[in-house]
Coordinates of C-alpha atoms and ligand atoms in Angstrom, one line a residue:
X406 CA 47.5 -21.1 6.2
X407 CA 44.6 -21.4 8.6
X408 CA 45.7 -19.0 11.7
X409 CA 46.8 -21.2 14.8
X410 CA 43.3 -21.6 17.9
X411 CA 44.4 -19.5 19.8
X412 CA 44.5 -21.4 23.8
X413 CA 43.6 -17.9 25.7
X414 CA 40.5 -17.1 23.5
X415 CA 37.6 -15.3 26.1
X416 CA 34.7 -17.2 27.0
X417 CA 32.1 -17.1 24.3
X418 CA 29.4 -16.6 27.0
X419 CA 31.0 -13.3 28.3
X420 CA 31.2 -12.0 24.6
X421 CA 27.5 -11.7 24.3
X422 CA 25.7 -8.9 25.7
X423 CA 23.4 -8.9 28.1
X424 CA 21.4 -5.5 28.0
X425 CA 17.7 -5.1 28.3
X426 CA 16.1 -4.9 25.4
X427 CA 16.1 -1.3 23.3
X428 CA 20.2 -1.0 23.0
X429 CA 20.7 -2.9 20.2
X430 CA 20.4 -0.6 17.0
X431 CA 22.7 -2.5 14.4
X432 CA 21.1 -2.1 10.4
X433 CA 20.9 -5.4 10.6
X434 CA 21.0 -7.9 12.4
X435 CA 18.0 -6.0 14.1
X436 CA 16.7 -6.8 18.1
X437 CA 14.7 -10.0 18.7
X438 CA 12.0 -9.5 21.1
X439 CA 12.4 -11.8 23.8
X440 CA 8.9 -13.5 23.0
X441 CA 10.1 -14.6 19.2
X442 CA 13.4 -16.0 20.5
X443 CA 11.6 -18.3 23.5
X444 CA 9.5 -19.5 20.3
X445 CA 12.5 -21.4 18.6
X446 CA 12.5 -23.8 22.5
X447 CA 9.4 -26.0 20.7
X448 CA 10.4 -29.0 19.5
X449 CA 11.3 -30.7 16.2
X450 CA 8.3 -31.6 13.5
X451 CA 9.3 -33.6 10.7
X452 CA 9.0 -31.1 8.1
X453 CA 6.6 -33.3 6.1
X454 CA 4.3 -33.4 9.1
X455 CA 0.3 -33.0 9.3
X456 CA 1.9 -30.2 12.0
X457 CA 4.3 -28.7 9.4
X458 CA 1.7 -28.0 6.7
X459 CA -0.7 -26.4 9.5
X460 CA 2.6 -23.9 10.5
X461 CA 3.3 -23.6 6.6
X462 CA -0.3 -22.2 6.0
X463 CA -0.9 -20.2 8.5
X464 CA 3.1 -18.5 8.1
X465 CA 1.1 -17.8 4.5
X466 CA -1.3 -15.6 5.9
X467 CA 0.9 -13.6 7.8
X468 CA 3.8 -13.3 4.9
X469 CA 1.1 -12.3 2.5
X470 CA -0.4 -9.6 4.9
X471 CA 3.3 -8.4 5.0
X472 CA 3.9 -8.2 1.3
X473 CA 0.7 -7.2 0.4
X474 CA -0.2 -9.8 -2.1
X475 CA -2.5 -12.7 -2.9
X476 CA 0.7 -14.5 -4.7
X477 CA 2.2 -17.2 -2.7
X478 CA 5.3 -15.7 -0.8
X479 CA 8.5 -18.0 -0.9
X480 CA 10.8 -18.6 1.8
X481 CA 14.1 -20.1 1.9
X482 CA 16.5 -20.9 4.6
X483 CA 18.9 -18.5 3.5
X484 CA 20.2 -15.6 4.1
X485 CA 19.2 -12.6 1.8
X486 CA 21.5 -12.7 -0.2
X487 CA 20.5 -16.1 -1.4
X488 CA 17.4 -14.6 -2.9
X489 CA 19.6 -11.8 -4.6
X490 CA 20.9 -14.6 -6.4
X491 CA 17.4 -16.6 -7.0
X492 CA 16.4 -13.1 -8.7
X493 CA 18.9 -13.0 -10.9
X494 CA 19.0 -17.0 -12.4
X495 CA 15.3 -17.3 -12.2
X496 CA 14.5 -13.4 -13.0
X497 CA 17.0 -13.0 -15.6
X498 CA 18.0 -14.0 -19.2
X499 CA 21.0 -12.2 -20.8
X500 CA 21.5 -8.9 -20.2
X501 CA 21.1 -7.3 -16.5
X502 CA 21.1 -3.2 -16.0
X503 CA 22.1 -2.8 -11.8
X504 CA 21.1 0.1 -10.4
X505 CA 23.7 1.0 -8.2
X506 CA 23.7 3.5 -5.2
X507 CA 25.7 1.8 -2.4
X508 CA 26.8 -1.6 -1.5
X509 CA 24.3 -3.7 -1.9
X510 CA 23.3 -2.5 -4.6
X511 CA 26.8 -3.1 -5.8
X512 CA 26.7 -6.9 -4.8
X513 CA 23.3 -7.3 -6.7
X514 CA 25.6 -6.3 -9.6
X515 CA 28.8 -8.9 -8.5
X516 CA 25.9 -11.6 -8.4
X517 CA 24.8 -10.5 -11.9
X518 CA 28.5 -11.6 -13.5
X519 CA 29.4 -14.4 -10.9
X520 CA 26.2 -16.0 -12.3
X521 CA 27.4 -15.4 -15.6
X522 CA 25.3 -12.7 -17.6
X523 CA 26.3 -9.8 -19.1
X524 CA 26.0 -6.6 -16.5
X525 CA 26.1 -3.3 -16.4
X526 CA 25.5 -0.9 -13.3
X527 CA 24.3 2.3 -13.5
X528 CA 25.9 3.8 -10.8
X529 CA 24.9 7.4 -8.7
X530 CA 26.9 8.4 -5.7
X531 CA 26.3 7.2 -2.3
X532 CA 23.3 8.2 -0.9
X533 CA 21.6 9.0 -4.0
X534 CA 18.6 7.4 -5.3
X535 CA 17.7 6.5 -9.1
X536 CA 15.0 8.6 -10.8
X537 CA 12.7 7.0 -13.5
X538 CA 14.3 9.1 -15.6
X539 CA 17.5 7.7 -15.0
X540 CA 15.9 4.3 -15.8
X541 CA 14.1 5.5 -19.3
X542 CA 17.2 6.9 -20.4
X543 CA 19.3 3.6 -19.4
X544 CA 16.9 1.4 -21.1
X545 CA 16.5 3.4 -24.4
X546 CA 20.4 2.9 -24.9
X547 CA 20.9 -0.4 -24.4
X548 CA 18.6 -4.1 -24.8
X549 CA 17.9 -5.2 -20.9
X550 CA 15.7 -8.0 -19.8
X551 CA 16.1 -7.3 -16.0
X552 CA 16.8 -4.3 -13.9
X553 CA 18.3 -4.7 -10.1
X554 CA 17.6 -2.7 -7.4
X555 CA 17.8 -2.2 -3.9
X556 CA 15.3 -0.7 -2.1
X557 CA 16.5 0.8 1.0
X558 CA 20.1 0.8 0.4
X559 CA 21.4 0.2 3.9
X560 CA 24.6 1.3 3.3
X561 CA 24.0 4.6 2.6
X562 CA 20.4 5.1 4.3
X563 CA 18.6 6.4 0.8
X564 CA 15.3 4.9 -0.4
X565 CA 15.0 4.5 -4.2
X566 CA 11.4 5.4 -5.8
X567 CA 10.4 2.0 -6.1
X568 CA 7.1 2.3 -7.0
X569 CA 7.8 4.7 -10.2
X570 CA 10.5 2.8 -10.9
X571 CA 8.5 -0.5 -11.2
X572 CA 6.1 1.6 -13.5
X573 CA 8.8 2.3 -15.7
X574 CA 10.2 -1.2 -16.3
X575 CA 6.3 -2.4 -17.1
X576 CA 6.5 0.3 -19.9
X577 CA 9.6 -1.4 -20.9
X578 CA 8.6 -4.4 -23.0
X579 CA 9.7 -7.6 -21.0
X580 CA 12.0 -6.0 -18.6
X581 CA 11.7 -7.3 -14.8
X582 CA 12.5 -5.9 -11.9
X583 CA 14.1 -7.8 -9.5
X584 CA 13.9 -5.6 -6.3
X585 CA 16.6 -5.7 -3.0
X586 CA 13.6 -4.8 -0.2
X587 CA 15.7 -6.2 2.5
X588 CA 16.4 -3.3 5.0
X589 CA 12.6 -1.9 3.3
X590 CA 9.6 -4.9 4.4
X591 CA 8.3 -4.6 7.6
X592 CA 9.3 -0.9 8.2
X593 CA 8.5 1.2 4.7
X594 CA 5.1 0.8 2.3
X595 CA 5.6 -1.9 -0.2
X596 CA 3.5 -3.0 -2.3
X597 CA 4.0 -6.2 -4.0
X598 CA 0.7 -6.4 -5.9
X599 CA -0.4 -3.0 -6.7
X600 CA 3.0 -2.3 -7.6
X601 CA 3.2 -5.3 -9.7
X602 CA 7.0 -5.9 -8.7
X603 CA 8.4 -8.6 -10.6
X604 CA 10.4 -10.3 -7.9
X605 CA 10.4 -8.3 -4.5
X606 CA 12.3 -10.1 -1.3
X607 CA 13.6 -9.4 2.1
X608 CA 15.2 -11.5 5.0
X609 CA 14.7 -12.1 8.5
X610 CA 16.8 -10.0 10.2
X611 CA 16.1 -6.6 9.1
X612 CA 12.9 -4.6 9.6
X613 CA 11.2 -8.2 10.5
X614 CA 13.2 -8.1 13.6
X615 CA 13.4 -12.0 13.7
X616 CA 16.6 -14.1 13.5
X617 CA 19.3 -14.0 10.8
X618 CA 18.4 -17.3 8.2
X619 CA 15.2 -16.7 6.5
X620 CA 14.7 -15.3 3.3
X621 CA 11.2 -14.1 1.9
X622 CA 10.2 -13.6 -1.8
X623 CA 7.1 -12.6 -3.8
X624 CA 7.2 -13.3 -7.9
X625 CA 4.8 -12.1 -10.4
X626 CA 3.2 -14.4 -12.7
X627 CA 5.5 -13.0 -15.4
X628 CA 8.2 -13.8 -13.5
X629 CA 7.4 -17.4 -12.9
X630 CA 7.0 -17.4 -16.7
X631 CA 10.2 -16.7 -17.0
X632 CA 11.9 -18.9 -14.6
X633 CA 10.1 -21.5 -16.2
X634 CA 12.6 -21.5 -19.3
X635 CA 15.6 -20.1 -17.7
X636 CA 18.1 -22.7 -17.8
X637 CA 20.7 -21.7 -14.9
X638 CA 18.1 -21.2 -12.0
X639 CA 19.2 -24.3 -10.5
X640 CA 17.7 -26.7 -8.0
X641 CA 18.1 -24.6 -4.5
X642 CA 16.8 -21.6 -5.6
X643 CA 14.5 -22.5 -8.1
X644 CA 11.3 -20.5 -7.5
X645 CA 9.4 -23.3 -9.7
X646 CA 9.6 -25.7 -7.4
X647 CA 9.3 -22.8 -4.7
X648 CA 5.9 -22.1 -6.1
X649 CA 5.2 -25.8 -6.4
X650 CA 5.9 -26.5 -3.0
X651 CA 3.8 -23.5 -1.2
X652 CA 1.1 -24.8 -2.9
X653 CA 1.1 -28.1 -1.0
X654 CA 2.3 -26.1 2.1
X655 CA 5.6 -27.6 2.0
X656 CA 8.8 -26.8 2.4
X657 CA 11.2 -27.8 -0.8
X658 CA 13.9 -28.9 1.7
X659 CA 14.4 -29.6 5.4
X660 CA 13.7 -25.8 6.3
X661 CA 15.3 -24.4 9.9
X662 CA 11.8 -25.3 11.7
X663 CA 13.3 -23.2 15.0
X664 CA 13.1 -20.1 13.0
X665 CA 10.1 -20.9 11.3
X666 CA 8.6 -21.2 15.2
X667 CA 10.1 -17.5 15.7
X668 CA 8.4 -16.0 12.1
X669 CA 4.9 -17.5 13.6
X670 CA 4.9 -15.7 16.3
X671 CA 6.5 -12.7 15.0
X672 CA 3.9 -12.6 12.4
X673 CA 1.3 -12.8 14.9
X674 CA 2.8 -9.8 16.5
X675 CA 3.0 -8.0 13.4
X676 CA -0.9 -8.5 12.6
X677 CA -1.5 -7.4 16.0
X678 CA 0.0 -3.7 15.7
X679 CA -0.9 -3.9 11.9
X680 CA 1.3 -3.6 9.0
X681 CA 0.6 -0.1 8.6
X682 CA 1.1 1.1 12.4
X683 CA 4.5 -0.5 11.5
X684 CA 5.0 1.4 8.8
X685 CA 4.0 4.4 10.7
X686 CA 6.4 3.9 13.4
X687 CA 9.2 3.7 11.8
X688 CA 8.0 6.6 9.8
X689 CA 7.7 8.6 13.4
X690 CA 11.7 7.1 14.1
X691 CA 13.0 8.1 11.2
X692 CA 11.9 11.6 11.1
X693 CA 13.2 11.8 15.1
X694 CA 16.5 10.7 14.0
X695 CA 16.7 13.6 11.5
X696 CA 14.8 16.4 13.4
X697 CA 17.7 15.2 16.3
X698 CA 20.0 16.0 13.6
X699 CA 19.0 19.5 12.9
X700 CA 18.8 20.2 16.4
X701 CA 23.0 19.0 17.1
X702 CA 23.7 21.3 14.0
X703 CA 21.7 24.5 16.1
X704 CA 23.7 23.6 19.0
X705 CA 27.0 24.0 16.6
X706 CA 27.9 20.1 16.1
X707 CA 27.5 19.6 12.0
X708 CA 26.2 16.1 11.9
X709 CA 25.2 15.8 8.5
X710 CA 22.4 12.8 6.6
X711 CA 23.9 11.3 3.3
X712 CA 20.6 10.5 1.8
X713 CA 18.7 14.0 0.2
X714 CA 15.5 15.1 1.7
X715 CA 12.6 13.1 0.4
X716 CA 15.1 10.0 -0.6
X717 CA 15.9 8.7 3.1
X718 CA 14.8 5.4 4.3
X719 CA 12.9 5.3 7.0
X720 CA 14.5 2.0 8.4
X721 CA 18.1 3.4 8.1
X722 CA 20.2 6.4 8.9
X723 CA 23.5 6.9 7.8
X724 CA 25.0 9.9 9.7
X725 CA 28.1 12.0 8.3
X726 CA 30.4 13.3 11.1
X727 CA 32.3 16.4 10.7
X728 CA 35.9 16.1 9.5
X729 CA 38.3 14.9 12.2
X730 CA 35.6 13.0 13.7
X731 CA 36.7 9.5 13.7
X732 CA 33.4 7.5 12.8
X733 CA 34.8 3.9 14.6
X734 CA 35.8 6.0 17.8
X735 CA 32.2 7.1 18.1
X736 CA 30.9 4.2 17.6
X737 CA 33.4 2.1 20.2
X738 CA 32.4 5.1 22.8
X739 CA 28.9 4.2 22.5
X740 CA 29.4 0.2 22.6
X741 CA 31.5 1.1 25.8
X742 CA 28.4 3.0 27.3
X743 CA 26.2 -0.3 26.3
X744 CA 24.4 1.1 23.1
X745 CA 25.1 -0.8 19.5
X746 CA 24.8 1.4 16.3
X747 CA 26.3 0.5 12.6
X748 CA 29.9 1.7 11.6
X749 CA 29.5 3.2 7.8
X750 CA 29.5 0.5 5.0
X751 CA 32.2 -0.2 2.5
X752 CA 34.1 3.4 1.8
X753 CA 32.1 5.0 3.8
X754 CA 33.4 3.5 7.3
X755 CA 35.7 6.0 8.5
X756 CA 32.8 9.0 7.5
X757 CA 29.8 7.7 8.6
X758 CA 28.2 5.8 11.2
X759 CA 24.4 4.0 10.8
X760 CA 21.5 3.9 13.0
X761 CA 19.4 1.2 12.1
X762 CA 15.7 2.8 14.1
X763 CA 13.9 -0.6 12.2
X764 CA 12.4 -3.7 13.4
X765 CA 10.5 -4.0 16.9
X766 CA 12.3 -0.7 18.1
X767 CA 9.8 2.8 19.8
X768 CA 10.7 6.2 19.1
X769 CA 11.3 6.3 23.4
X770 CA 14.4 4.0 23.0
X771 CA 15.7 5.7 20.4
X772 CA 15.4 8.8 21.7
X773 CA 17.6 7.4 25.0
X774 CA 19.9 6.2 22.0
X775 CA 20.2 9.8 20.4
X776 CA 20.9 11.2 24.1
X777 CA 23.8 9.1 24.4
X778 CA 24.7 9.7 20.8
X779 CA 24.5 13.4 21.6
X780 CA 26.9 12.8 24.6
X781 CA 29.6 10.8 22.6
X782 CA 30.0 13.2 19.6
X783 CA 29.1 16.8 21.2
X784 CA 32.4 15.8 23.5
X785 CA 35.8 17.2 22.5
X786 CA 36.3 20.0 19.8
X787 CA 33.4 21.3 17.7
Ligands
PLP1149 C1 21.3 -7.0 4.8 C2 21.1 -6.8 3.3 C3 21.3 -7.7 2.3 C4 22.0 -9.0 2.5 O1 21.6 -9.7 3.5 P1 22.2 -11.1 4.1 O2 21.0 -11.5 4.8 O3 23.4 -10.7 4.9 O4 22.5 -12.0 2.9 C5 21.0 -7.4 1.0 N1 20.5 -6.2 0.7 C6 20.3 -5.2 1.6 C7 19.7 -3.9 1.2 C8 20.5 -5.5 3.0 O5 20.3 -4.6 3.9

């Protein structure tokens, strides 16, 4: 039974934070700059408008510069998670091999069987990544005609080798890769084309620091090829019409126009500090986040990283505190001093906690972040 509304609930209002901006350091959803949120106040076009296709073509350019890629990138009003499943009925025919590190990459698998084909998931422990070796050996054994895989597993922090993986499914004959780069676009190198990623998507509310509700996605012409005669892919997700549709610069469906007002000008402040400043930024986060680390362990508090050296994400950190340490407490302390970071994922909640240093974030505010991180665990016993 439905619980009863309850009478004395708080005002919704007074539930919502107001802090300047550079507090806010959830994996997801990330902060939205004050500029992209005052976008989604222009009014309604009819989403078969003269207007609309002008918005449609120009959010091309941008997506494209994003992806790197000439192909047509897709979006759909949806979260991520939609496109996890667009992979799989348009990507996929029989057999899927998930590559499974941490909890999304464990959903990609749950998606695999829900839409009905035979799965299997390679699985590593939490914070690990998946070599290419891992892959060769996986495929030799068994007949796969797509491989899942998350990028930046923000669950755990670790970044998975996409690149050499990719290289090792084209070896494979007709294998795609269907790639999870949701906490990875906008804040870590991808390369759609060079790579030649068979399907390779995101959504809004990660390193693209927009709002949750938009979903972007690049296919390969194999990919399309495939889709073509796969006969579950459905009418919302099917990247056929997708492809049909950005062509025309149309939407397939009545999209959420508001958002698609924020992703312009996102997109135009994105081309402004360049893809690869981006890139570079959250490079220069990442590595303060784990130097900070080192230095709490000098000073006698262990703080320990999941992910391995040379394996971490640069959007994503996924801290382990020392036993005793209760990983909610630490992060209640810091939302009572006005800072929001990510408890741990799945089984890792009462170990961890997760720093998400992605999106329209500076090294500065999360340096003020790490002070008062520093404050909240080097309290109490050592
Ligand atoms: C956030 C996230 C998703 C799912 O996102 P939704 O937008 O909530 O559907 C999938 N994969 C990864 C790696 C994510 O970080």
């Amino acid at each position: 039974m439905m619980p009863p509304l309850r009478a004395d609930r708080p005002d919704k209002r007074l539930m919502i934070p107001r802090q300047p901006f550079g507090r806010f350091f959830l994996p997801g959803p990330t902060e939205v700059s004050a500029e992209v949120l005052d976008a989604q106040r222009r009014p309604m076009i009819g989403h078969r408008s003269a207007a609309m296709e002008v918005l449609f073509a120009s959010l091309q350019l941008g997506l494209r510069a994003v992806f790197r890629t000439k192909r047509p990138v897709y979006s759909a009003t949806s979260s991520a998670t939609g496109l996890m499943e667009a992979a799989l009925r348009n990507g996929a025919r029989r057999r899927v091999l998930a590559l499974v590190n941490g909890g999304f990459g464990e959903r990609f698998y749950r998606i695999a069987l829900a839409c009905g084909f035979e799965a299997d998931a390679l699985r590593v422990a939490p914070g690990q990544v998946h070599t290419p070796e891992l892959l060769v050996d996986a495929l030799r054994r068994r007949d796969y005609d797509a491989v899942t895989v998350v990028h930046s597993e923000t669950s755990t922090g670790a970044l998975n080798p996409v690149a050499a993986l990719a290289q090792t499914a084209r070896n494979a004959s007709d294998v795609m890769l269907l790639v999870d780069s949701v906490s990875g676009i906008g804040g870590v190198a991808v390369e759609s084309d060079a790579w030649q990623l068979d399907f390779v998507f995101t959504g809004s509310q990660k390193a693209l620091a927009l709002p949750p509700g938009l979903s972007f996605g690049v296919a390969h012409e194999r990919l399309l090829a495939r889709a073509r005669s796969a006969r579950g892919r459905g009418i919302y997700f099917d990247l056929v019409d997708f492809e049909a549709f950005v062509g025309r610069h149309q939407p397939p469906h009545t999209p959420a126009v508001s958002l698609y007002y924020a992703l312009d000008v996102q997109l135009e402040r994105i081309a402004a500090e360049t893809v690869e400043a981006r890139w570079a930024r959250h490079t220069a986060m990442a590595e303060r986040c784990w130097a900070w680390v080192d230095e709490m362990r000098e000073r006698g508090f262990p703080l320990g990283i999941l992910a391995p050296i040379g394996y971490r994400s640069p959007t994503v950190t996924c801290l382990t505190l020392p036993a005793g340490r209760s990983a909610p407490a630490v992060v209640a302390a810091l939302a009572a001093r006005g800072w929001t970071i990510g408890a741990g994922y799945g089984d890792l909640a009462a170990t961890t906690i997760r720093i998400g240093h992605m999106g329209d974030h500076t090294v500065a505010e999360l340096e003020a972040l790490l002070d008062a991180l520093g404050e909240v665990v080097g309290r109490g016993k050592r």
